[in-house]
mmCIF file of C-alpha atoms and ligand atoms in Angstrom:
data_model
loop_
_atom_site.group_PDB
_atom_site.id
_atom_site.type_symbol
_atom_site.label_atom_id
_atom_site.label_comp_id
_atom_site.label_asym_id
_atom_site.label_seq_id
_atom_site.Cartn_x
_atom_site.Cartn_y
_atom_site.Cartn_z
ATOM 1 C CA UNK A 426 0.000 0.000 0.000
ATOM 2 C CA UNK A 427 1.469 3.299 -0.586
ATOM 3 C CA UNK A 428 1.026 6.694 1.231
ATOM 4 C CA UNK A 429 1.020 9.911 0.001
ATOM 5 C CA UNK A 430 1.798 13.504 1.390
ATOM 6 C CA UNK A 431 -1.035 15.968 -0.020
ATOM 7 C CA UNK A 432 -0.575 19.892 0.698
ATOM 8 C CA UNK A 433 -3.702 22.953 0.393
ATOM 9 C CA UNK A 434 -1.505 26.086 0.601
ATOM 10 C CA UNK A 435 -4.668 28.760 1.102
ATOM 11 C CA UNK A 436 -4.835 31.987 1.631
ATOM 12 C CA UNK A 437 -5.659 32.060 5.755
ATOM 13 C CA UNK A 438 -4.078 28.494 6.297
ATOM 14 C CA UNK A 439 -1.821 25.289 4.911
ATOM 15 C CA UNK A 440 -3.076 21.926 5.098
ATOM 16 C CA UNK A 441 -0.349 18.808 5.111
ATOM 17 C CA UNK A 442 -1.753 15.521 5.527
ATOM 18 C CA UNK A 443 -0.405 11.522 4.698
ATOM 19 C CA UNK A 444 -2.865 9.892 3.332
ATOM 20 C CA UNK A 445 -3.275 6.310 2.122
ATOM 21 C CA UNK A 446 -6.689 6.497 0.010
ATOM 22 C CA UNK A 447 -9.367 8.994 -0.114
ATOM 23 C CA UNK A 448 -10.877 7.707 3.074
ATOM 24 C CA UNK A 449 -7.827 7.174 5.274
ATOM 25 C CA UNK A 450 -6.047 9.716 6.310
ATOM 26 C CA UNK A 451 -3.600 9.032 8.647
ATOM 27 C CA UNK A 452 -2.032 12.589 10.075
ATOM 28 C CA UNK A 453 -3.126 16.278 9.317
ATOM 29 C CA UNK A 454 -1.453 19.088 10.382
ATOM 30 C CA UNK A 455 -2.694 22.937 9.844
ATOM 31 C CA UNK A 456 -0.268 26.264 10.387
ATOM 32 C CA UNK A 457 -1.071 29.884 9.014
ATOM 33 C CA UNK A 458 -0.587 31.486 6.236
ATOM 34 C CA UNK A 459 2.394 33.782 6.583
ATOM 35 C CA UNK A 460 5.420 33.525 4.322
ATOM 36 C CA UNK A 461 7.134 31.041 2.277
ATOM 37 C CA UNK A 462 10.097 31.630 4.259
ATOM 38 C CA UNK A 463 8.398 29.955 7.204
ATOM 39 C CA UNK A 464 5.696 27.904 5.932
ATOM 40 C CA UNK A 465 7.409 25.989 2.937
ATOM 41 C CA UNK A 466 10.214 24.582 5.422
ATOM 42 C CA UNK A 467 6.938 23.880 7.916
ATOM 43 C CA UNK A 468 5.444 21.493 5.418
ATOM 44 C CA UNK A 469 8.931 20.116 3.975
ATOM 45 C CA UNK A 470 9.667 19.623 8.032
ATOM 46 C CA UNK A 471 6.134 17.521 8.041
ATOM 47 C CA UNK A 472 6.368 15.568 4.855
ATOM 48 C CA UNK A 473 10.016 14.456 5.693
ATOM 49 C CA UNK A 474 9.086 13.522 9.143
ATOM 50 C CA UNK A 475 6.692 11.094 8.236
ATOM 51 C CA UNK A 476 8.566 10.246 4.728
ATOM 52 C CA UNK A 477 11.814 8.963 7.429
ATOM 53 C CA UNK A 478 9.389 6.573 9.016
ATOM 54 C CA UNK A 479 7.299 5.100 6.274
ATOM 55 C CA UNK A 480 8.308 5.983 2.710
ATOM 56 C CA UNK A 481 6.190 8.597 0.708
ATOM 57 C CA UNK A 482 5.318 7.263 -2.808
ATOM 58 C CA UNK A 483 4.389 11.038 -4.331
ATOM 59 C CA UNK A 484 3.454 14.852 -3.144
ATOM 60 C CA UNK A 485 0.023 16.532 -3.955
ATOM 61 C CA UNK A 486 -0.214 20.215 -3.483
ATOM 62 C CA UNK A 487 -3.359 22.943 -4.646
ATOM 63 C CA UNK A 488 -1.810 25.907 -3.935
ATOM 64 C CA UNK A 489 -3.640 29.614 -4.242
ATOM 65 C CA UNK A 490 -3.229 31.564 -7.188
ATOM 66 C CA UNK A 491 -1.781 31.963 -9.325
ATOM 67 C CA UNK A 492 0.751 30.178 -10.177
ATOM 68 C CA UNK A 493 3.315 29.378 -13.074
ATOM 69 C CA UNK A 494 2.429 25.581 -14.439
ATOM 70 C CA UNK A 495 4.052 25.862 -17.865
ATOM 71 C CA UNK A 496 6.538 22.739 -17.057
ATOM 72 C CA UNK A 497 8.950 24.737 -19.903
ATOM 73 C CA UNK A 498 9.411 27.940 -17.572
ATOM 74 C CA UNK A 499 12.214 28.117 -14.848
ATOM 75 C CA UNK A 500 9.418 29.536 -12.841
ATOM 76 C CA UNK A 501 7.538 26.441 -12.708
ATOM 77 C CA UNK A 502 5.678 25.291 -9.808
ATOM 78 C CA UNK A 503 6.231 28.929 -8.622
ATOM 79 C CA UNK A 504 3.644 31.609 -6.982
ATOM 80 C CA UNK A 505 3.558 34.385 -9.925
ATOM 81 C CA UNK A 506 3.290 37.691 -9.235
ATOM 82 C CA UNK A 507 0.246 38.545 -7.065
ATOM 83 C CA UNK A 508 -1.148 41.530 -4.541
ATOM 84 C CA UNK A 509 -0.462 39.161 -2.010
ATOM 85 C CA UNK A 510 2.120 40.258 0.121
ATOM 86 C CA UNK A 511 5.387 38.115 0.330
ATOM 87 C CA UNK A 512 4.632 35.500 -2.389
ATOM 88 C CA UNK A 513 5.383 36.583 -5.876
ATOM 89 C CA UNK A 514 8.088 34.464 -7.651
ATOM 90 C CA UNK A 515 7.914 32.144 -4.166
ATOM 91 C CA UNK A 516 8.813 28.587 -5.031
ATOM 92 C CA UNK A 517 6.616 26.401 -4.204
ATOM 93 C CA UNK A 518 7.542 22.513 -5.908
ATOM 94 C CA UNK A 519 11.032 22.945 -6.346
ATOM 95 C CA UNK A 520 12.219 23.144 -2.724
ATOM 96 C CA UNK A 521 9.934 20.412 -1.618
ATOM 97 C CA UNK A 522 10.976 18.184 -4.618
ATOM 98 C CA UNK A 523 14.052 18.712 -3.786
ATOM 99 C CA UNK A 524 13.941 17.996 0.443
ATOM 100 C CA UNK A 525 11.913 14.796 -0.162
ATOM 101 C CA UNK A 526 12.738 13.522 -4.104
ATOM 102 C CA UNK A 527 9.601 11.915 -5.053
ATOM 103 C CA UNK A 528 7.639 13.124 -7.523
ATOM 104 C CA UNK A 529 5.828 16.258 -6.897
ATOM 105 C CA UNK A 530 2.155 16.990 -8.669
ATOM 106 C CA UNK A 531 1.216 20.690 -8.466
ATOM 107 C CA UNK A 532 -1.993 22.649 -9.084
ATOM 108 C CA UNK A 533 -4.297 25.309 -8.902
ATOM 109 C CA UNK A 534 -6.195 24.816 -5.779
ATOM 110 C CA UNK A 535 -9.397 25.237 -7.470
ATOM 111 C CA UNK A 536 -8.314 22.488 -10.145
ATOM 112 C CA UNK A 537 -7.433 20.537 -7.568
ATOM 113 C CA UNK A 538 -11.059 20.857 -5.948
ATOM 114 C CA UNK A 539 -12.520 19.738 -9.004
ATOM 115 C CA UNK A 540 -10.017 16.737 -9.323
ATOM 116 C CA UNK A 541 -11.403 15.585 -6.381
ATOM 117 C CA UNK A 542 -14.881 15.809 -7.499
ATOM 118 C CA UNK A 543 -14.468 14.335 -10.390
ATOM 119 C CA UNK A 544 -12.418 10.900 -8.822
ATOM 120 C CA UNK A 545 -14.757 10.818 -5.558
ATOM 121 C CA UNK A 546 -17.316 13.225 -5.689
ATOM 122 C CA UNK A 547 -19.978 14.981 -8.027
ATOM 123 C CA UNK A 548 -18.187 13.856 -11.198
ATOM 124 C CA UNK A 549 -17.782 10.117 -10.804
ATOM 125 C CA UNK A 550 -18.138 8.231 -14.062
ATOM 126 C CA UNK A 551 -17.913 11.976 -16.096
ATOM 127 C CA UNK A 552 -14.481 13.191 -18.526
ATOM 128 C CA UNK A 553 -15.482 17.238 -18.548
ATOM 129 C CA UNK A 554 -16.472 18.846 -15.377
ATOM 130 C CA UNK A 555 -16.277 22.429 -13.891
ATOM 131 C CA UNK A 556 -15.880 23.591 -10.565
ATOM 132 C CA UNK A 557 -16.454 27.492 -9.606
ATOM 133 C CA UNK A 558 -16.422 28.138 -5.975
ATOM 134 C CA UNK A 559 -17.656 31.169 -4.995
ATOM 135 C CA UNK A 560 -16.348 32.487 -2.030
ATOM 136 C CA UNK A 561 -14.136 35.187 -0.568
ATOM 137 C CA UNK A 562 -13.114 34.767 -4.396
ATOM 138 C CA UNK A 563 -14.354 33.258 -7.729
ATOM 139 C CA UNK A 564 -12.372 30.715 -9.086
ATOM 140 C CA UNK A 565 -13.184 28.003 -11.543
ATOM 141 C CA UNK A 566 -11.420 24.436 -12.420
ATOM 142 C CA UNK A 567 -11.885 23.071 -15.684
ATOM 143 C CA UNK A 568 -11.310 19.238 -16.326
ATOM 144 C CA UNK A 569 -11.636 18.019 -19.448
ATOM 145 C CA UNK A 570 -10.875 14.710 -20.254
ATOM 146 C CA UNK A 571 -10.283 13.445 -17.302
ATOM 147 C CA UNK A 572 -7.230 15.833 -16.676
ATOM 148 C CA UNK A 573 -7.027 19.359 -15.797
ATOM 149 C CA UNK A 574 -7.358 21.924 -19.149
ATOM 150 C CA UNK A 575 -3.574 21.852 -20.899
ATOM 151 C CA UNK A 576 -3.427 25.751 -20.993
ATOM 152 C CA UNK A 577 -0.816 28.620 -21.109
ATOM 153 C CA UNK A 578 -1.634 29.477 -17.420
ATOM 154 C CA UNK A 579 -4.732 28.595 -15.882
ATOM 155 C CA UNK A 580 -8.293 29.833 -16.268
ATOM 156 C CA UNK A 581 -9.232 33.149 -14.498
ATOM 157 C CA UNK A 582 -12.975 32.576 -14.893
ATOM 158 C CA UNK A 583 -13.643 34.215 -11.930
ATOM 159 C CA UNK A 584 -12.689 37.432 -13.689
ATOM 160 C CA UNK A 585 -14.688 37.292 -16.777
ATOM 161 C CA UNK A 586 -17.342 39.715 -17.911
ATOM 162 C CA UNK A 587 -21.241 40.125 -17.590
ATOM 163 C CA UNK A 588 -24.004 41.864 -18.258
ATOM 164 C CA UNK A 589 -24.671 44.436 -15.622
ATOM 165 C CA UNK A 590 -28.427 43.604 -13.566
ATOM 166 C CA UNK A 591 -29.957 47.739 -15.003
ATOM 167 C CA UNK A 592 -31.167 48.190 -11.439
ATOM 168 C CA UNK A 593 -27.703 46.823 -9.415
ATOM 169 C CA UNK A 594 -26.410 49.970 -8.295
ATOM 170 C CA UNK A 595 -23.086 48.549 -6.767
ATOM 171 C CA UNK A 596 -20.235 49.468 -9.006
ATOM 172 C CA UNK A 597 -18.242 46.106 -8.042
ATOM 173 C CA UNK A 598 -15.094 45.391 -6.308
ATOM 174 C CA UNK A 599 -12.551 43.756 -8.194
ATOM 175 C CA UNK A 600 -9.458 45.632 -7.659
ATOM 176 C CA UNK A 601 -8.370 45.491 -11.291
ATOM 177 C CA UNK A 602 -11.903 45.156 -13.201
ATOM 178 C CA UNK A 603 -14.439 46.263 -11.088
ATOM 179 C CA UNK A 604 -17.498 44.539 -12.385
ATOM 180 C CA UNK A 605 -16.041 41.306 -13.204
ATOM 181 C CA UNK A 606 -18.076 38.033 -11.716
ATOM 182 C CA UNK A 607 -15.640 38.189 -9.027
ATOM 183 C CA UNK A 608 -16.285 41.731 -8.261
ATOM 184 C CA UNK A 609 -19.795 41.722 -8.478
ATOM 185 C CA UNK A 610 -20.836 38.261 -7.011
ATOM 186 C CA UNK A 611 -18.082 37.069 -4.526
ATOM 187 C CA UNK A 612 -19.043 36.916 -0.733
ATOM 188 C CA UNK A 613 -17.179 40.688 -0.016
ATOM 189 C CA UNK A 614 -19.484 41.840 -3.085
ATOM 190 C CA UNK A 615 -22.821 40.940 -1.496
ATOM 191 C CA UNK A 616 -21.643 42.216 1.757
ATOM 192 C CA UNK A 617 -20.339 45.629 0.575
ATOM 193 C CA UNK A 618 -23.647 45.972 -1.607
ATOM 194 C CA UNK A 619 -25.952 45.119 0.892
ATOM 195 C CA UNK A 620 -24.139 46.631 4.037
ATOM 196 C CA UNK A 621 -24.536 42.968 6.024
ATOM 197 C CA UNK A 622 -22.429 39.770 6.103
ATOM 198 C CA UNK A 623 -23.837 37.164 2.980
ATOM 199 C CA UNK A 624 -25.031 34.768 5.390
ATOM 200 C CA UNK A 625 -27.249 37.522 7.409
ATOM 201 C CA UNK A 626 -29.049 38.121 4.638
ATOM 202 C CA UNK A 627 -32.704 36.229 4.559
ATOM 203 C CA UNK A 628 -33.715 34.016 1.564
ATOM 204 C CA UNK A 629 -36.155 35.990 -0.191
ATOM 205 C CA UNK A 630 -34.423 39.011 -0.015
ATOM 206 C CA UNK A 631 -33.522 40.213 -4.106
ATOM 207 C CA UNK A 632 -29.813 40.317 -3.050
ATOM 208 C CA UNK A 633 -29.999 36.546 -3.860
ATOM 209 C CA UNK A 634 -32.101 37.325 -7.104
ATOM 210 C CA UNK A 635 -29.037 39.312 -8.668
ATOM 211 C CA UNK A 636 -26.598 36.894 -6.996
ATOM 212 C CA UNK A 637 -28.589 34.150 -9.098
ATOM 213 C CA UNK A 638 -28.178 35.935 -12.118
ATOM 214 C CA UNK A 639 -24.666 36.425 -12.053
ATOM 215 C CA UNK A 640 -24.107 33.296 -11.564
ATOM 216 C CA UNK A 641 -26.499 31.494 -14.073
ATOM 217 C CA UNK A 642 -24.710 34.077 -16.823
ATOM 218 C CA UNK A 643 -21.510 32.480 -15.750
ATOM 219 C CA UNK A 644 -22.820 28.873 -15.893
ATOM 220 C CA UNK A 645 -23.895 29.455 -19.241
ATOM 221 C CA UNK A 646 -20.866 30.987 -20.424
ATOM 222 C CA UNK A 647 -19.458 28.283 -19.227
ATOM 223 C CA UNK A 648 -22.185 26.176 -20.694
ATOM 224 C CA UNK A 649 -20.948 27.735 -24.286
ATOM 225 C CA UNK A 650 -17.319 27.884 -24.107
ATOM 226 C CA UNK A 651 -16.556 24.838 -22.176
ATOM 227 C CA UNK A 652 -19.308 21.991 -22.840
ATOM 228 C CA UNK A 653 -18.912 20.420 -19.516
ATOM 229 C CA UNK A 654 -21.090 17.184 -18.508
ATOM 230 C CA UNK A 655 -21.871 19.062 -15.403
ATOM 231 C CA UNK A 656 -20.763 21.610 -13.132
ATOM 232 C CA UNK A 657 -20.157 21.904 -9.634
ATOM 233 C CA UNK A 658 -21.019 24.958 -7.734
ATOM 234 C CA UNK A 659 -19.443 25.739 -4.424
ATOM 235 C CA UNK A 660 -17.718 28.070 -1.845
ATOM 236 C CA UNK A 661 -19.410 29.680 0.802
ATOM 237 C CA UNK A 662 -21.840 31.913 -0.786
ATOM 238 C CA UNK A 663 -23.171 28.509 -2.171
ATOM 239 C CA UNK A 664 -24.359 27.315 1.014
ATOM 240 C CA UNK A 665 -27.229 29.322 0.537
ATOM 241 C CA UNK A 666 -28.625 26.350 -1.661
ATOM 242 C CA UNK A 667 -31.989 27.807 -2.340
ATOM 243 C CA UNK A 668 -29.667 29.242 -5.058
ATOM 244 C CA UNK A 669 -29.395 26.387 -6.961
ATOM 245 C CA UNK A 670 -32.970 26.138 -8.080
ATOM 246 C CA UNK A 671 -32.557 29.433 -8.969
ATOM 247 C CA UNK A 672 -29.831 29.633 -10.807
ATOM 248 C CA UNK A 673 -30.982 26.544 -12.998
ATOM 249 C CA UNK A 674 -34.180 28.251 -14.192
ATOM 250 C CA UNK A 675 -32.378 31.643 -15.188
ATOM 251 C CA UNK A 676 -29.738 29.241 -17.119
ATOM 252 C CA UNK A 677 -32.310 27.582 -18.854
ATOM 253 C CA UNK A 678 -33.859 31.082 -19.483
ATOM 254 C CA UNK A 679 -30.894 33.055 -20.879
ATOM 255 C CA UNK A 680 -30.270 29.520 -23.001
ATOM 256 C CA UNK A 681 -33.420 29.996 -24.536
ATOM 257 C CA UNK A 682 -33.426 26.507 -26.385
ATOM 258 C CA UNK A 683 -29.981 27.024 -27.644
ATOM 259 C CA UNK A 684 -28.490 23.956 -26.283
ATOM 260 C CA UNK A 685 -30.731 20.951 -27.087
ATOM 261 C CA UNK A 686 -29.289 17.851 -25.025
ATOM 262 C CA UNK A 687 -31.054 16.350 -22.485
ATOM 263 C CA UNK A 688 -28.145 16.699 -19.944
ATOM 264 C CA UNK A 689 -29.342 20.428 -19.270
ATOM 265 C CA UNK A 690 -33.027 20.493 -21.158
ATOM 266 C CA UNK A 691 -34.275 17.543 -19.364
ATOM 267 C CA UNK A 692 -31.898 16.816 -16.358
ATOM 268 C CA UNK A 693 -30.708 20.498 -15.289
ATOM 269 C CA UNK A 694 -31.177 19.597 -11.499
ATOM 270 C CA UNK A 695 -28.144 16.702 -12.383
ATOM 271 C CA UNK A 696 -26.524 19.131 -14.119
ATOM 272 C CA UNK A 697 -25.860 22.185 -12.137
ATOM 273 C CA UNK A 698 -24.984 20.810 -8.881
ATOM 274 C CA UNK A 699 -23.432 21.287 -5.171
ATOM 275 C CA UNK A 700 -20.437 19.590 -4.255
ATOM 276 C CA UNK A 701 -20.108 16.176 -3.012
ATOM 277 C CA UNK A 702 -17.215 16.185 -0.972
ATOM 278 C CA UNK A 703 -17.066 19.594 0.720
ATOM 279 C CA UNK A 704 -14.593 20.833 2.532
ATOM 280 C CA UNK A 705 -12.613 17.356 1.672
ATOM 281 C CA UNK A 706 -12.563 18.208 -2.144
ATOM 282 C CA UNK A 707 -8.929 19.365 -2.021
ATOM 283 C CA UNK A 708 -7.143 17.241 0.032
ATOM 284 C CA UNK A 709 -8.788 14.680 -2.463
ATOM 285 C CA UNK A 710 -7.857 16.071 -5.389
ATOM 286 C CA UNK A 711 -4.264 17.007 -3.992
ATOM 287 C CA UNK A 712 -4.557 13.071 -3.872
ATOM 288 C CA UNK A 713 -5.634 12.568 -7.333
ATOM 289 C CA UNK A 714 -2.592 14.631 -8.078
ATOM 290 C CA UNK A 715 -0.250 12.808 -6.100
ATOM 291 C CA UNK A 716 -1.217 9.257 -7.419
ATOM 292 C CA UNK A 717 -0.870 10.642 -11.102
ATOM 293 C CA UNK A 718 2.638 12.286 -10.303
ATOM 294 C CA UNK A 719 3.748 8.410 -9.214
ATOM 295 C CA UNK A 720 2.600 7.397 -12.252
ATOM 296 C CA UNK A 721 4.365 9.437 -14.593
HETATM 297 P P1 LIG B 783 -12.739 31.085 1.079
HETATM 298 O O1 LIG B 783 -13.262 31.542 -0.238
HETATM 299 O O2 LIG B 783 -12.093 32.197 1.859
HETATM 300 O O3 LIG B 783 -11.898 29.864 0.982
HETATM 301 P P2 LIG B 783 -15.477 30.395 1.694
HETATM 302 O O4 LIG B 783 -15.673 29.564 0.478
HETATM 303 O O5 LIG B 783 -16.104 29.920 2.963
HETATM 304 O O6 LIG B 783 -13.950 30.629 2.016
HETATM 305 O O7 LIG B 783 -16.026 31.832 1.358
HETATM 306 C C1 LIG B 783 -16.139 32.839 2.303
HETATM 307 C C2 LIG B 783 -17.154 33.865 1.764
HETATM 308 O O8 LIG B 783 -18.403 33.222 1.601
HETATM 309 C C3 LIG B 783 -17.363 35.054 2.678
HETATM 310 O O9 LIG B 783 -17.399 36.234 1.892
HETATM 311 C C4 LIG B 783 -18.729 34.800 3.306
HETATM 312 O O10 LIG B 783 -19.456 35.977 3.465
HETATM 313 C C5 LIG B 783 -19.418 33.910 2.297
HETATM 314 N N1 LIG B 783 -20.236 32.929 3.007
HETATM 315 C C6 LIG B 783 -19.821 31.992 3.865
HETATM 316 N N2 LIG B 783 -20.872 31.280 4.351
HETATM 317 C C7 LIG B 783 -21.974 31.790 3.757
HETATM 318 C C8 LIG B 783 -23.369 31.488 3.822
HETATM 319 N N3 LIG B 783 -23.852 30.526 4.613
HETATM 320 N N4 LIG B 783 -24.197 32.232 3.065
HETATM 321 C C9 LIG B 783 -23.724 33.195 2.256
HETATM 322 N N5 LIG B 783 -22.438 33.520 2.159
HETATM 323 C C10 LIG B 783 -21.570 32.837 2.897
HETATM 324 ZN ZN1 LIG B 784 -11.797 40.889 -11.850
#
């Protein structure tokens, strides 16, 4: 049997665990988020621990964005440069590759989630899946085939555009776009627009109308550019799930008989779905990652 070490480097904390399967996990350990200079040799201090006693066969780690995943660029497996304080350019493979010398697989934590989902969760038995989580931030993982989207960098769908609700009068809060999805339909959004924390804010109040909207024109963006067999919505904001009904009947709306398969005309409730494996998603997927690094 072999055991892995799986990493979630977040923005508020790092998760390490050793894990055997995707229901045995056999230590966890949690630290802040500070700086790579202290957290990277935290986790390396962890992994080699526990690597010394029994041997690791591979390292999983869905790290915050972004990051630099073009395996041609000296940067690889690097932060890139971000607002965040401290960790632009931070290496974030290499130095753990190098402590432990197993293979190292390395993603975008939101890929990650949706990696998980798709071995153990809400995408069992599908190839294309996406997972947005809507949270503190909008992020969205795109698997198709299987595998995570080969791209140049990673998606940013969190960031892309929509049509304005006429009678929304917040102007958004994305620092560098405004009234991207992020900006207008993350957690801090709601709260700055409506003047209350999300989760204060009662079910039938239209705050959830427009945050339905938003979303459903992201979905079927999606819906259009990607051709997933389902997607996954999550993040805090989506534990409001009277959404979900909502959001499937203005995606069928703004579809308007566009897309004719019975995946989303007939089965929308199996289509556009919460997540199966919470809070677990990326320490599964971080496995998923690890097991594929072994086998490359
Ligand atoms: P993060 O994105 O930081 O990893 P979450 O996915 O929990 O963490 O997202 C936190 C955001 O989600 C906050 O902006 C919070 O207001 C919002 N949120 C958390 N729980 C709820 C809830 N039950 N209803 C609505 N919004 C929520
Ligand atoms: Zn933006």
């Amino acid at each position: 049997m072999s055991l892995y070490g799986v990493v979630e480097t977040g923005g508020t904390k790092m998760v390490c665990a050793i894990v055997a399967g995707p229901d045995d996990v056999r230590h966890e350990v949690r630290f802040p988020t500070t700086t790579p200079a202290e957290n990277i040799p935290q986790i390396i201090a962890f992994l080699q621990q526990h690597h010394a006693q029994t041997p690791l066969t591979a390292i999983g780690i869905g790290s915050f964005g972004p990051i630099v995943l073009d395996k041609s660029s000296p940067n690889y497996g690097c932060v890139a440069p971000t607002t965040k304080p401290y960790w632009s350019n931070a290496p974030v493979v290499a130095p753990i590759q190098a402590a432990l010398g197993i293979p190292v697989g390395f993603d975008l934590d939101v890929t990650t989630a949706a990696l998980g989902e798709l071995q153990w969760g809400a995408g069992v038995g599908l190839q294309h899946l996406v997972y947005y989580t809507i949270g503190t931030g909008i992020g969205a993982g795109i698997i198709v085939n299987g595998a995570p989207l080969p791209c140049m960098m990673h998606p940013e769908a969190g960031h892309q555009r929509l049509s304005r609700i006429d009678s929304d009068a917040f102007a958004g809060n994305c620092s560098f776009h405004v009234d991207c999805l992020e900006g207008l339909a993350a957690g801090p959004a709601i709260e700055k627009r409506w003047g209350v924390k999300a989760d204060q804010l009662p079910p039938d109040h239209i705050a959830w109308e427009y945050e339905a909207d938003y979303i459903a024109q992201a979905v079927m963006n999606t819906i259009l550019m990607v051709s997933p067999q389902r997607i996954v919505l999550g993040g805090g904001v989506m534990d409001q799930s009277h959404l979900f009904p909502m959001i499937r009947t203005k995606v069928l709306a703004r579809l308007n008989g566009y897309i004719n398969v019975d995946a989303i005309t007939a089965h929308i409730d199996d289509y556009i779905v919460p997540p199966a494996l919470g809070n677990r998603a990326g320490m599964l997927g971080a496995l998923v990652l690890a097991m594929r690094a072994a086998q490359v």
